[in-house]
Amino acid sequence: MQDFEAIRPYQDEEVPGVIARLIRDPGLKRAAARFLLPRLSVALPGFADWLIGKVLKHRTRDMHTVAQVQEFLEGYMQRLIETTIHELSVSGLDELPTGKPYLFISNHRDIVLDSGILNFVIYHAGHETARMAVGDNLLSEAFAADLMRLNKSFVVERSGSGRRAMYNAMTRTSSYIRHSLENGHSVWIAQRAGRAKDGFDRTEPALLKMLALAWRDDMKVFADLLNLVQIVPVSISYEIDPCDRDKAHELAAKDRDGVYHKAPGEDLNSIVRGLTGFKGRMHLHFSPVCSGTPADADELALLIDKAIVAGLRVFPTQAAAAEELGLNHVPDAGDWLPEVRNVYVETLAACPEQERDRLLMGYGNLIRNRNELLFQAE
């Protein structure tokens, strides 16, 4: 039995102590104030932090279980959807029977919202919420680690040094995923480490090799993995990416300098911006459970990629960017929403010229990906 203590989500008996620690944490109060009281947090930051602390203490006073924590957070997710998403639509989920544990593998565009929205929609469709994989690189703030693990997240260890340490970490992650699935808990994990900042959604074969580690003694050939694990590719489509300019800036800096150094608190800023920023329309598509006989991780990655890319919805933002980049096979994406058009045009206008292509790629590469995986590019 693997030791999962360092990576597992918190359990019910730990909830009161973790909540008490969170309420005292100044970093959480500051971040919550920016999310819930954005204007007040700028005008009177000290008062906003104090007020948030009082509100959190009152709202969590009777909270003793993980289910109660998720019910509390569900209310904020509902508010976020109503205020930052024009329309949230879902397809394919009604084809997945409830009461079964699935391994959801999705594209990755937003640090928190990808898994947050997925859990929201599967919960409202009658499924139990999934345990969510989160990289330890995002948990430098103590309150972030507590909050994530309180919300059924488990830690993927990426910061170890040395081949043996990394192998042990991958084995522990894989074993925990198997442990979760065999105990009836669905799991979400992104198809790659880090967001697809260039808008090019592809699965890392190394991720699938890592997943297979826990089942290697039960597999005669790699394709046996699909008989042991119910893998469901999930496509998450954003019409507007609230972090689009930040991603373009980072990629342009890497093009220019060969490296990009994140500023302190940059991931936290991305989380807040991704949650609070306008997203236009969003669509989640759940593909059928993976089947077939992939010979290795590369073939399984291609199978998952084709499912995810086929399920992505092309909005006018992606179509317009693809046309400006000169891509072929650009589909008719329908009519623009006036608010979306305004945000998109203003974002392009404010983007420095040297970063413009990277911004366009963040939207238009969805079409490039479709052309490479689903169509014969001209």
GROMACS .gro file of C-alpha atoms in nm:
model
  378
    1MET     CA    1   0.000   0.000   0.000
    2GLN     CA    2   0.146   0.331  -0.108
    3ASP     CA    3   0.175   0.616   0.142
    4PHE     CA    4  -0.057   0.884   0.006
    5GLU     CA    5  -0.053   1.115   0.310
    6ALA     CA    6   0.145   1.392   0.138
    7ILE     CA    7  -0.071   1.405  -0.175
    8ARG     CA    8  -0.426   1.296  -0.087
    9PRO     CA    9  -0.726   1.528  -0.039
   10TYR     CA   10  -0.828   1.612   0.314
   11GLN     CA   11  -1.083   1.390   0.489
   12ASP     CA   12  -1.391   1.492   0.686
   13GLU     CA   13  -1.224   1.478   1.027
   14GLU     CA   14  -0.958   1.725   0.907
   15VAL     CA   15  -1.201   1.984   0.773
   16PRO     CA   16  -1.260   2.200   1.085
   17GLY     CA   17  -0.889   2.240   1.158
   18VAL     CA   18  -0.802   2.324   0.797
   19ILE     CA   19  -1.084   2.579   0.775
   20ALA     CA   20  -0.968   2.746   1.096
   21ARG     CA   21  -0.618   2.770   0.951
   22LEU     CA   22  -0.747   2.912   0.623
   23ILE     CA   23  -0.956   3.182   0.790
   24ARG     CA   24  -0.643   3.310   0.967
   25ASP     CA   25  -0.432   3.312   0.650
   26PRO     CA   26  -0.373   3.670   0.522
   27GLY     CA   27  -0.295   3.544   0.172
   28LEU     CA   28  -0.633   3.375   0.138
   29LYS     CA   29  -0.818   3.680   0.268
   30ARG     CA   30  -0.632   3.901   0.021
   31ALA     CA   31  -0.708   3.668  -0.272
   32ALA     CA   32  -1.072   3.621  -0.169
   33ALA     CA   33  -1.118   3.998  -0.141
   34ARG     CA   34  -0.985   4.044  -0.495
   35PHE     CA   35  -1.232   3.782  -0.618
   36LEU     CA   36  -1.540   3.876  -0.417
   37LEU     CA   37  -1.484   4.250  -0.348
   38PRO     CA   38  -1.266   4.369  -0.637
   39ARG     CA   39  -1.338   4.742  -0.606
   40LEU     CA   40  -1.317   4.754  -0.228
   41SER     CA   41  -0.993   4.552  -0.230
   42VAL     CA   42  -0.834   4.826  -0.441
   43ALA     CA   43  -0.979   5.125  -0.256
   44LEU     CA   44  -0.948   4.991   0.101
   45PRO     CA   45  -0.744   4.669   0.093
   46GLY     CA   46  -0.704   4.638   0.470
   47PHE     CA   47  -1.074   4.680   0.534
   48ALA     CA   48  -1.162   4.440   0.250
   49ASP     CA   49  -0.935   4.171   0.397
   50TRP     CA   50  -1.085   4.219   0.744
   51LEU     CA   51  -1.439   4.204   0.608
   52ILE     CA   52  -1.368   3.889   0.407
   53GLY     CA   53  -1.226   3.724   0.718
   54LYS     CA   54  -1.544   3.800   0.910
   55VAL     CA   55  -1.764   3.674   0.627
   56LEU     CA   56  -1.565   3.351   0.584
   57LYS     CA   57  -1.571   3.282   0.956
   58HIS     CA   58  -1.950   3.328   0.963
   59ARG     CA   59  -2.016   3.124   0.647
   60THR     CA   60  -1.799   2.831   0.755
   61ARG     CA   61  -1.902   2.815   1.120
   62ASP     CA   62  -2.107   2.494   1.072
   63MET     CA   63  -1.882   2.333   0.810
   64HIS     CA   64  -1.750   1.993   0.915
   65THR     CA   65  -1.730   1.774   0.601
   66VAL     CA   66  -1.580   1.783   0.253
   67ALA     CA   67  -1.932   1.762   0.109
   68GLN     CA   68  -2.028   2.079   0.298
   69VAL     CA   69  -1.716   2.254   0.167
   70GLN     CA   70  -1.807   2.162  -0.190
   71GLU     CA   71  -2.167   2.272  -0.138
   72PHE     CA   72  -2.034   2.609  -0.014
   73LEU     CA   73  -1.803   2.644  -0.314
   74GLU     CA   74  -2.079   2.534  -0.553
   75GLY     CA   75  -2.270   2.850  -0.465
   76TYR     CA   76  -1.975   3.065  -0.567
   77MET     CA   77  -1.928   2.863  -0.886
   78GLN     CA   78  -2.294   2.922  -0.971
   79ARG     CA   79  -2.244   3.295  -0.917
   80LEU     CA   80  -1.928   3.292  -1.129
   81ILE     CA   81  -2.110   3.117  -1.416
   82GLU     CA   82  -2.396   3.366  -1.403
   83THR     CA   83  -2.167   3.672  -1.400
   84THR     CA   84  -1.874   3.577  -1.628
   85ILE     CA   85  -2.013   3.322  -1.876
   86HIS     CA   86  -2.273   3.419  -2.135
   87GLU     CA   87  -2.385   3.059  -2.185
   88LEU     CA   88  -2.259   2.725  -2.052
   89SER     CA   89  -2.355   2.423  -2.262
   90VAL     CA   90  -2.277   2.052  -2.226
   91SER     CA   91  -2.294   1.756  -2.463
   92GLY     CA   92  -2.222   1.384  -2.434
   93LEU     CA   93  -2.250   1.364  -2.055
   94ASP     CA   94  -2.595   1.205  -2.068
   95GLU     CA   95  -2.434   0.906  -2.243
   96LEU     CA   96  -2.219   0.827  -1.937
   97PRO     CA   97  -2.404   0.619  -1.674
   98THR     CA   98  -2.390   0.758  -1.321
   99GLY     CA   99  -2.248   0.553  -1.038
  100LYS     CA  100  -1.931   0.456  -1.226
  101PRO     CA  101  -1.579   0.593  -1.169
  102TYR     CA  102  -1.425   0.758  -1.474
  103LEU     CA  103  -1.083   0.897  -1.550
  104PHE     CA  104  -1.163   1.230  -1.716
  105ILE     CA  105  -0.876   1.362  -1.931
  106SER     CA  106  -0.934   1.711  -2.070
  107ASN     CA  107  -0.753   1.986  -2.251
  108HIS     CA  108  -0.611   2.247  -2.017
  109ARG     CA  109  -0.670   2.619  -2.062
  110ASP     CA  110  -0.738   2.754  -1.712
  111ILE     CA  111  -0.560   2.666  -1.387
  112VAL     CA  112  -0.872   2.623  -1.172
  113LEU     CA  113  -1.177   2.665  -1.393
  114ASP     CA  114  -1.125   2.359  -1.617
  115SER     CA  115  -1.170   2.113  -1.333
  116GLY     CA  116  -1.408   2.342  -1.143
  117ILE     CA  117  -1.656   2.368  -1.428
  118LEU     CA  118  -1.624   1.995  -1.501
  119ASN     CA  119  -1.709   1.907  -1.142
  120PHE     CA  120  -1.998   2.154  -1.145
  121VAL     CA  121  -2.161   2.000  -1.453
  122ILE     CA  122  -2.108   1.634  -1.359
  123TYR     CA  123  -2.247   1.703  -1.009
  124HIS     CA  124  -2.561   1.860  -1.154
  125ALA     CA  125  -2.597   1.561  -1.388
  126GLY     CA  126  -2.609   1.321  -1.094
  127HIS     CA  127  -2.243   1.210  -1.078
  128GLU     CA  128  -2.022   1.232  -0.772
  129THR     CA  129  -1.763   1.508  -0.802
  130ALA     CA  130  -1.420   1.392  -0.919
  131ARG     CA  131  -1.089   1.407  -0.739
  132MET     CA  132  -0.872   1.658  -0.923
  133ALA     CA  133  -0.500   1.643  -1.001
  134VAL     CA  134  -0.308   1.964  -0.929
  135GLY     CA  135   0.064   2.020  -0.978
  136ASP     CA  136   0.269   2.108  -0.671
  137ASN     CA  137   0.413   2.402  -0.864
  138LEU     CA  138   0.079   2.578  -0.804
  139LEU     CA  139   0.087   2.520  -0.430
  140SER     CA  140   0.369   2.752  -0.322
  141GLU     CA  141   0.117   2.942  -0.111
  142ALA     CA  142   0.016   2.738   0.196
  143PHE     CA  143  -0.347   2.848   0.168
  144ALA     CA  144  -0.361   2.732  -0.195
  145ALA     CA  145  -0.252   2.381  -0.096
  146ASP     CA  146  -0.507   2.372   0.186
  147LEU     CA  147  -0.789   2.505  -0.030
  148MET     CA  148  -0.717   2.265  -0.317
  149ARG     CA  149  -0.691   1.957  -0.094
  150LEU     CA  150  -1.005   2.063   0.093
  151ASN     CA  151  -1.185   2.060  -0.244
  152LYS     CA  152  -1.096   1.699  -0.335
  153SER     CA  153  -0.770   1.781  -0.514
  154PHE     CA  154  -0.465   1.561  -0.487
  155VAL     CA  155  -0.108   1.673  -0.546
  156VAL     CA  156   0.100   1.573  -0.848
  157GLU     CA  157   0.461   1.604  -0.738
  158ARG     CA  158   0.673   1.771  -1.005
  159SER     CA  159   0.937   1.957  -0.808
  160GLY     CA  160   1.155   1.660  -0.710
  161SER     CA  161   1.511   1.636  -0.842
  162GLY     CA  162   1.676   1.324  -0.975
  163ARG     CA  163   1.541   1.038  -1.187
  164ARG     CA  164   1.468   0.810  -0.892
  165ALA     CA  165   1.274   1.079  -0.704
  166MET     CA  166   1.069   1.162  -1.012
  167TYR     CA  167   0.997   0.794  -1.082
  168ASN     CA  168   0.882   0.744  -0.723
  169ALA     CA  169   0.658   1.052  -0.751
  170MET     CA  170   0.504   0.929  -1.077
  171THR     CA  171   0.444   0.586  -0.927
  172ARG     CA  172   0.275   0.742  -0.623
  173THR     CA  173   0.049   0.957  -0.843
  174SER     CA  174  -0.045   0.663  -1.065
  175SER     CA  175  -0.111   0.440  -0.764
  176TYR     CA  176  -0.330   0.705  -0.603
  177ILE     CA  177  -0.535   0.739  -0.921
  178ARG     CA  178  -0.584   0.362  -0.929
  179HIS     CA  179  -0.670   0.361  -0.558
  180SER     CA  180  -0.931   0.633  -0.617
  181LEU     CA  181  -1.092   0.463  -0.915
  182GLU     CA  182  -1.105   0.123  -0.745
  183ASN     CA  183  -1.278   0.285  -0.448
  184GLY     CA  184  -1.545   0.438  -0.670
  185HIS     CA  185  -1.406   0.793  -0.707
  186SER     CA  186  -1.377   0.954  -1.049
  187VAL     CA  187  -1.057   1.145  -1.125
  188TRP     CA  188  -0.981   1.447  -1.345
  189ILE     CA  189  -0.638   1.514  -1.488
  190ALA     CA  190  -0.526   1.753  -1.761
  191GLN     CA  191  -0.384   1.606  -2.083
  192ARG     CA  192  -0.052   1.780  -2.023
  193ALA     CA  193   0.146   1.950  -1.749
  194GLY     CA  194   0.064   2.320  -1.764
  195ARG     CA  195  -0.192   2.507  -1.967
  196ALA     CA  196  -0.186   2.500  -2.347
  197LYS     CA  197  -0.089   2.866  -2.364
  198ASP     CA  198  -0.056   2.850  -2.744
  199GLY     CA  199  -0.407   2.705  -2.782
  200PHE     CA  200  -0.265   2.380  -2.925
  201ASP     CA  201  -0.426   2.095  -2.732
  202ARG     CA  202  -0.219   1.776  -2.737
  203THR     CA  203  -0.182   1.494  -2.484
  204GLU     CA  204   0.161   1.418  -2.342
  205PRO     CA  205   0.239   1.047  -2.395
  206ALA     CA  206   0.450   1.069  -2.078
  207LEU     CA  207   0.128   1.133  -1.884
  208LEU     CA  208  -0.021   0.809  -2.015
  209LYS     CA  209   0.297   0.616  -1.938
  210MET     CA  210   0.275   0.752  -1.584
  211LEU     CA  211  -0.090   0.644  -1.555
  212ALA     CA  212  -0.004   0.292  -1.673
  213LEU     CA  213   0.256   0.241  -1.399
  214ALA     CA  214   0.000   0.132  -1.140
  215TRP     CA  215  -0.152  -0.128  -1.375
  216ARG     CA  216   0.169  -0.260  -1.533
  217ASP     CA  217   0.145  -0.596  -1.355
  218ASP     CA  218  -0.209  -0.645  -1.491
  219MET     CA  219  -0.127  -0.555  -1.852
  220LYS     CA  220   0.009  -0.799  -2.109
  221VAL     CA  221   0.002  -0.528  -2.378
  222PHE     CA  222  -0.048  -0.152  -2.350
  223ALA     CA  223  -0.401  -0.170  -2.496
  224ASP     CA  224  -0.510  -0.364  -2.185
  225LEU     CA  225  -0.512  -0.030  -2.001
  226LEU     CA  226  -0.842   0.055  -2.171
  227ASN     CA  227  -0.998  -0.260  -2.026
  228LEU     CA  228  -0.887  -0.160  -1.678
  229VAL     CA  229  -0.964   0.214  -1.677
  230GLN     CA  230  -1.269   0.401  -1.807
  231ILE     CA  231  -1.092   0.691  -1.981
  232VAL     CA  232  -1.325   0.973  -2.092
  233PRO     CA  233  -1.175   1.252  -2.308
  234VAL     CA  234  -1.333   1.589  -2.227
  235SER     CA  235  -1.323   1.896  -2.452
  236ILE     CA  236  -1.346   2.235  -2.278
  237SER     CA  237  -1.410   2.529  -2.512
  238TYR     CA  238  -1.376   2.896  -2.417
  239GLU     CA  239  -1.497   3.171  -2.650
  240ILE     CA  240  -1.282   3.429  -2.468
  241ASP     CA  241  -0.975   3.343  -2.262
  242PRO     CA  242  -0.943   3.597  -1.978
  243CYS     CA  243  -0.569   3.522  -1.961
  244ASP     CA  244  -0.509   3.552  -2.337
  245ARG     CA  245  -0.278   3.855  -2.323
  246ASP     CA  246  -0.077   3.714  -2.033
  247LYS     CA  247  -0.020   3.390  -2.223
  248ALA     CA  248   0.077   3.578  -2.539
  249HIS     CA  249   0.323   3.793  -2.340
  250GLU     CA  250   0.485   3.486  -2.184
  251LEU     CA  251   0.521   3.303  -2.516
  252ALA     CA  252   0.658   3.612  -2.692
  253ALA     CA  253   0.913   3.654  -2.411
  254LYS     CA  254   1.022   3.292  -2.457
  255ASP     CA  255   1.054   3.350  -2.832
  256ARG     CA  256   1.268   3.657  -2.769
  257ASP     CA  257   1.477   3.551  -2.468
  258GLY     CA  258   1.453   3.173  -2.471
  259VAL     CA  259   1.316   3.173  -2.116
  260TYR     CA  260   1.040   3.333  -1.909
  261HIS     CA  261   1.063   3.394  -1.535
  262LYS     CA  262   0.731   3.423  -1.354
  263ALA     CA  263   0.688   3.712  -1.114
  264PRO     CA  264   0.596   3.632  -0.751
  265GLY     CA  265   0.224   3.565  -0.724
  266GLU     CA  266   0.179   3.534  -1.102
  267ASP     CA  267  -0.003   3.200  -1.083
  268LEU     CA  268  -0.239   3.340  -0.821
  269ASN     CA  269  -0.310   3.640  -1.043
  270SER     CA  270  -0.384   3.401  -1.331
  271ILE     CA  271  -0.625   3.204  -1.112
  272VAL     CA  272  -0.814   3.519  -1.010
  273ARG     CA  273  -0.821   3.655  -1.365
  274GLY     CA  274  -0.937   3.322  -1.506
  275LEU     CA  275  -1.218   3.300  -1.254
  276THR     CA  276  -1.341   3.659  -1.267
  277GLY     CA  277  -1.277   3.748  -1.632
  278PHE     CA  278  -1.545   3.743  -1.904
  279LYS     CA  279  -1.544   3.418  -2.100
  280GLY     CA  280  -1.827   3.457  -2.347
  281ARG     CA  281  -1.971   3.114  -2.421
  282MET     CA  282  -1.830   2.791  -2.280
  283HIS     CA  283  -1.896   2.437  -2.394
  284LEU     CA  284  -1.800   2.102  -2.240
  285HIS     CA  285  -1.816   1.787  -2.451
  286PHE     CA  286  -1.778   1.441  -2.297
  287SER     CA  287  -1.662   1.181  -2.549
  288PRO     CA  288  -1.749   0.811  -2.511
  289VAL     CA  289  -1.521   0.595  -2.299
  290CYS     CA  290  -1.200   0.525  -2.493
  291SER     CA  291  -1.186   0.193  -2.675
  292GLY     CA  292  -0.955   0.033  -2.927
  293THR     CA  293  -0.615  -0.134  -2.927
  294PRO     CA  294  -0.347   0.135  -2.903
  295ALA     CA  295  -0.004  -0.027  -2.916
  296ASP     CA  296   0.163   0.228  -2.691
  297ALA     CA  297   0.124   0.562  -2.516
  298ASP     CA  298   0.176   0.755  -2.839
  299GLU     CA  299  -0.116   0.579  -3.010
  300LEU     CA  300  -0.340   0.628  -2.706
  301ALA     CA  301  -0.242   0.997  -2.694
  302LEU     CA  302  -0.345   1.032  -3.058
  303LEU     CA  303  -0.677   0.860  -2.987
  304ILE     CA  304  -0.746   1.099  -2.698
  305ASP     CA  305  -0.632   1.401  -2.900
  306LYS     CA  306  -0.869   1.323  -3.185
  307ALA     CA  307  -1.159   1.288  -2.942
  308ILE     CA  308  -1.079   1.612  -2.758
  309VAL     CA  309  -1.020   1.819  -3.072
  310ALA     CA  310  -1.333   1.680  -3.243
  311GLY     CA  311  -1.534   1.784  -2.937
  312LEU     CA  312  -1.404   2.140  -2.918
  313ARG     CA  313  -1.653   2.403  -3.028
  314VAL     CA  314  -1.531   2.665  -3.274
  315PHE     CA  315  -1.651   3.011  -3.175
  316PRO     CA  316  -1.621   3.330  -3.386
  317THR     CA  317  -1.307   3.428  -3.193
  318GLN     CA  318  -1.122   3.114  -3.308
  319ALA     CA  319  -1.252   3.143  -3.663
  320ALA     CA  320  -1.152   3.510  -3.693
  321ALA     CA  321  -0.803   3.444  -3.556
  322ALA     CA  322  -0.756   3.145  -3.787
  323GLU     CA  323  -0.855   3.352  -4.090
  324GLU     CA  324  -0.612   3.627  -3.994
  325LEU     CA  325  -0.338   3.364  -3.958
  326GLY     CA  326  -0.421   3.234  -4.307
  327LEU     CA  327  -0.529   2.885  -4.198
  328ASN     CA  328  -0.739   2.653  -4.414
  329HIS     CA  329  -1.066   2.474  -4.341
  330VAL     CA  330  -1.203   2.746  -4.115
  331PRO     CA  331  -1.563   2.646  -4.032
  332ASP     CA  332  -1.861   2.877  -4.010
  333ALA     CA  333  -1.866   2.962  -3.640
  334GLY     CA  334  -2.201   3.141  -3.643
  335ASP     CA  335  -2.282   3.496  -3.541
  336TRP     CA  336  -2.077   3.711  -3.308
  337LEU     CA  337  -2.218   3.814  -2.975
  338PRO     CA  338  -2.175   4.195  -2.961
  339GLU     CA  339  -2.008   4.183  -2.617
  340VAL     CA  340  -1.767   3.912  -2.732
  341ARG     CA  341  -1.676   4.104  -3.047
  342ASN     CA  342  -1.605   4.417  -2.843
  343VAL     CA  343  -1.381   4.232  -2.597
  344TYR     CA  344  -1.194   4.053  -2.875
  345VAL     CA  345  -1.137   4.368  -3.082
  346GLU     CA  346  -1.026   4.567  -2.776
  347THR     CA  347  -0.788   4.290  -2.670
  348LEU     CA  348  -0.624   4.280  -3.013
  349ALA     CA  349  -0.596   4.656  -3.022
  350ALA     CA  350  -0.428   4.668  -2.681
  351CYS     CA  351  -0.185   4.387  -2.760
  352PRO     CA  352   0.172   4.497  -2.847
  353GLU     CA  353   0.252   4.431  -3.211
  354GLN     CA  354   0.535   4.190  -3.125
  355GLU     CA  355   0.290   3.976  -2.925
  356ARG     CA  356  -0.003   3.989  -3.168
  357ASP     CA  357   0.076   3.664  -3.354
  358ARG     CA  358   0.101   3.477  -3.026
  359LEU     CA  359  -0.236   3.615  -2.917
  360LEU     CA  360  -0.394   3.510  -3.248
  361MET     CA  361  -0.240   3.163  -3.219
  362GLY     CA  362  -0.396   3.123  -2.876
  363TYR     CA  363  -0.732   3.132  -3.049
  364GLY     CA  364  -0.655   3.016  -3.403
  365ASN     CA  365  -0.444   2.710  -3.323
  366LEU     CA  366  -0.764   2.523  -3.247
  367ILE     CA  367  -0.822   2.525  -3.625
  368ARG     CA  368  -0.461   2.426  -3.696
  369ASN     CA  369  -0.504   2.133  -3.458
  370ARG     CA  370  -0.829   2.028  -3.627
  371ASN     CA  371  -0.661   2.042  -3.966
  372GLU     CA  372  -0.370   1.826  -3.854
  373LEU     CA  373  -0.575   1.566  -3.666
  374LEU     CA  374  -0.912   1.553  -3.837
  375PHE     CA  375  -0.867   1.680  -4.191
  376GLN     CA  376  -0.620   1.663  -4.474
  377ALA     CA  377  -0.459   2.007  -4.465
  378GLU     CA  378  -0.406   2.166  -4.803
   0.00000   0.00000   0.00000
